mmCIF file of C-alpha atoms in Angstrom:
data_model
loop_
_atom_site.group_PDB
_atom_site.id
_atom_site.type_symbol
_atom_site.label_atom_id
_atom_site.label_comp_id
_atom_site.label_asym_id
_atom_site.label_seq_id
_atom_site.Cartn_x
_atom_site.Cartn_y
_atom_site.Cartn_z
ATOM 1 C CA MET A 1447 -6.249 -14.646 6.888
ATOM 2 C CA ALA A 1448 -2.879 -13.702 5.856
ATOM 3 C CA ILE A 1449 -1.056 -14.259 2.816
ATOM 4 C CA ALA A 1450 0.087 -17.362 2.775
ATOM 5 C CA SER A 1451 3.872 -18.058 2.535
ATOM 6 C CA LYS A 1452 5.789 -19.797 -0.428
ATOM 7 C CA GLU A 1453 6.109 -23.249 1.639
ATOM 8 C CA LEU A 1454 2.511 -23.078 2.399
ATOM 9 C CA ARG A 1455 1.347 -23.032 -1.292
ATOM 10 C CA ILE A 1456 4.538 -25.661 -2.169
ATOM 11 C CA LYS A 1457 2.694 -27.596 0.519
ATOM 12 C CA ALA A 1458 -0.972 -27.363 -0.328
ATOM 13 C CA VAL A 1459 -0.159 -28.385 -4.373
ATOM 14 C CA GLU A 1460 2.336 -31.473 -2.907
ATOM 15 C CA ALA A 1461 -1.054 -32.790 -0.881
ATOM 16 C CA TYR A 1462 -2.976 -32.642 -4.010
ATOM 17 C CA LYS A 1463 -0.829 -34.115 -5.820
ATOM 18 C CA THR A 1464 -0.540 -37.284 -3.305
ATOM 19 C CA GLY A 1465 -4.202 -37.360 -4.986
ATOM 20 C CA LYS A 1466 -5.895 -37.768 -0.992
ATOM 21 C CA PHE A 1467 -7.454 -34.559 -1.190
ATOM 22 C CA THR A 1468 -9.733 -32.562 -3.803
ATOM 23 C CA GLN A 1469 -9.397 -28.699 -4.163
ATOM 24 C CA GLN A 1470 -12.455 -28.044 -1.815
ATOM 25 C CA GLN A 1471 -10.991 -30.207 0.981
ATOM 26 C CA LEU A 1472 -7.582 -28.632 1.004
ATOM 27 C CA ALA A 1473 -9.115 -24.746 0.495
ATOM 28 C CA ASP A 1474 -11.049 -25.556 3.207
ATOM 29 C CA ALA A 1475 -7.978 -26.970 5.266
ATOM 30 C CA TYR A 1476 -6.155 -23.973 4.405
ATOM 31 C CA CYS A 1477 -9.168 -21.098 4.752
ATOM 32 C CA VAL A 1478 -8.894 -19.795 1.016
ATOM 33 C CA HIS A 1479 -11.113 -20.109 -1.950
ATOM 34 C CA TYR A 1480 -10.955 -22.920 -3.825
ATOM 35 C CA LYS A 1481 -9.904 -20.582 -6.716
ATOM 36 C CA THR A 1482 -6.639 -19.889 -4.725
ATOM 37 C CA ILE A 1483 -5.871 -23.733 -5.109
ATOM 38 C CA GLN A 1484 -6.497 -23.755 -8.772
ATOM 39 C CA ASN A 1485 -4.108 -21.020 -9.045
ATOM 40 C CA TRP A 1486 -1.494 -22.577 -6.945
ATOM 41 C CA LEU A 1487 -2.037 -25.480 -8.919
ATOM 42 C CA ARG A 1488 -1.639 -23.790 -12.471
ATOM 43 C CA ALA A 1489 1.393 -22.107 -11.303
ATOM 44 C CA ASP A 1490 2.824 -25.417 -10.240
ATOM 45 C CA ALA A 1491 1.804 -27.089 -13.975
ATOM 46 C CA ASN A 1492 3.387 -23.782 -15.439
ATOM 47 C CA ASN A 1493 6.990 -24.147 -13.459
ATOM 48 C CA GLU A 1494 5.726 -20.603 -12.168
ATOM 49 C CA GLU A 1495 7.729 -19.851 -8.714
ATOM 50 C CA GLN A 1496 5.042 -20.175 -5.652
ATOM 51 C CA VAL A 1497 5.575 -16.472 -4.076
ATOM 52 C CA PRO A 1498 3.396 -14.071 -3.149
ATOM 53 C CA LYS A 1499 2.389 -11.275 -5.239
ATOM 54 C CA LYS A 1500 3.819 -8.154 -3.425
ATOM 55 C CA ARG A 1501 1.049 -6.005 -2.099
ATOM 56 C CA GLY A 1502 0.673 -2.496 -0.961
ATOM 57 C CA CYS A 1503 -0.190 1.073 -1.748
ATOM 58 C CA ARG A 1504 1.604 2.936 -4.890
ATOM 59 C CA PRO A 1505 4.644 4.337 -4.505
ATOM 60 C CA ARG A 1506 5.054 8.040 -2.772
ATOM 61 C CA ILE A 1507 4.517 11.086 -4.946
ATOM 62 C CA PHE A 1508 7.189 12.719 -3.130
ATOM 63 C CA THR A 1509 10.537 11.666 -2.107
ATOM 64 C CA LYS A 1510 11.806 12.056 1.635
ATOM 65 C CA GLU A 1511 13.811 14.539 -0.068
ATOM 66 C CA GLU A 1512 11.107 16.531 -1.900
ATOM 67 C CA GLU A 1513 8.990 16.203 1.631
ATOM 68 C CA ASN A 1514 11.400 18.133 3.531
ATOM 69 C CA GLU A 1515 11.632 20.781 0.832
ATOM 70 C CA LEU A 1516 7.985 20.698 0.878
ATOM 71 C CA ILE A 1517 7.816 21.173 4.633
ATOM 72 C CA LEU A 1518 10.225 24.508 4.364
ATOM 73 C CA LEU A 1519 8.182 25.605 1.295
ATOM 74 C CA ILE A 1520 5.054 25.757 3.391
ATOM 75 C CA ARG A 1521 6.713 26.810 6.429
ATOM 76 C CA ASP A 1522 7.994 29.598 4.059
ATOM 77 C CA GLN A 1523 4.885 30.368 2.007
ATOM 78 C CA PRO A 1524 1.795 29.435 4.609
ATOM 79 C CA SER A 1525 -0.952 30.271 2.067
ATOM 80 C CA ILE A 1526 0.636 28.443 -0.999
ATOM 81 C CA THR A 1527 -2.244 26.400 -2.722
ATOM 82 C CA LEU A 1528 -2.361 22.831 -3.792
ATOM 83 C CA GLU A 1529 -1.941 23.602 -6.854
ATOM 84 C CA LYS A 1530 0.912 25.836 -6.664
ATOM 85 C CA ILE A 1531 2.805 23.248 -4.726
ATOM 86 C CA LYS A 1532 2.103 20.711 -7.451
ATOM 87 C CA ALA A 1533 3.580 23.512 -10.143
ATOM 88 C CA LYS A 1534 6.967 23.697 -7.815
ATOM 89 C CA PHE A 1535 7.623 20.403 -7.479
ATOM 90 C CA ASN A 1536 6.510 19.615 -11.253
ATOM 91 C CA LYS A 1537 4.426 16.475 -10.368
ATOM 92 C CA THR A 1538 1.384 15.111 -12.665
ATOM 93 C CA CYS A 1539 -0.489 13.919 -9.744
ATOM 94 C CA ASN A 1540 -4.090 14.706 -8.825
ATOM 95 C CA ILE A 1541 -3.609 17.883 -6.086
ATOM 96 C CA SER A 1542 -5.623 15.480 -3.678
ATOM 97 C CA ALA A 1543 -3.104 13.128 -3.367
ATOM 98 C CA ILE A 1544 -0.473 16.285 -2.167
ATOM 99 C CA GLN A 1545 -3.333 16.803 0.119
ATOM 100 C CA ARG A 1546 -2.925 13.572 1.152
ATOM 101 C CA THR A 1547 0.872 13.931 1.613
ATOM 102 C CA LEU A 1548 0.621 16.836 3.563
ATOM 103 C CA LEU A 1549 -2.025 15.280 6.413
ATOM 104 C CA ARG A 1550 0.876 12.218 6.362
ATOM 105 C CA LEU A 1551 3.466 15.236 7.245
ATOM 106 C CA GLY A 1552 1.098 16.712 10.039
ATOM 107 C CA ILE A 1553 0.305 19.899 8.050
ATOM 108 C CA THR A 1554 -2.943 21.135 7.600
ATOM 109 C CA TYR A 1555 -5.160 23.682 6.135
ATOM 110 C CA LYS A 1556 -6.926 26.054 8.345
ATOM 111 C CA LYS A 1557 -8.600 29.023 6.278
ATOM 112 C CA SER A 1558 -6.218 30.775 4.358
ATOM 113 C CA SER A 1559 -3.024 29.208 5.891
ATOM 114 C CA TRP A 1560 -1.298 26.000 6.744
ATOM 115 C CA SER A 1561 -0.377 24.771 9.791
ATOM 116 C CA PHE A 1562 1.611 22.049 11.588
ATOM 117 C CA ARG A 1563 -0.266 19.741 14.018
ATOM 118 C CA GLU A 1564 0.900 17.757 16.797
ATOM 119 C CA LYS A 1565 -0.140 14.082 15.568
ATOM 120 C CA SER A 1566 -2.454 12.231 18.376
ATOM 121 C CA GLU A 1567 -1.856 9.110 19.971
ATOM 122 C CA ARG A 1568 -4.314 7.460 17.675
ATOM 123 C CA ASP A 1569 -2.375 8.609 14.454
ATOM 124 C CA LYS A 1570 0.876 7.702 16.238
ATOM 125 C CA ASN A 1571 -0.666 4.160 16.438
ATOM 126 C CA GLY A 1572 -1.517 3.953 12.770
ATOM 127 C CA ALA A 1573 -5.242 3.685 13.721
ATOM 128 C CA SER A 1574 -7.883 5.620 11.254
#
């Protein structure tokens, strides 16, 4: 199930407050774990807002401007190493994060140089 909306959470809490349903019955009805219902009830009791927590990935290591600079850098210096890229942009991340950024940009490493690859239809559609 997708993340429960604010409205769904409020509806579940109100249904529990009527006394007609147990936490387990509500969990089954809303396709969530009973602990989730308990968390919603606790948040309501503490007068906390019933909003879903933000989900997602860590912020990107490179800004859009830095990504553009990175592309130009690799075109100018195709044999540059990940360590040198890290130093050039003064990043504190692991070099594997830089490698993932390059792959996302369509830049692959072949032997002693970087090359740009065309994204396949599968990559364009977001499939893994």
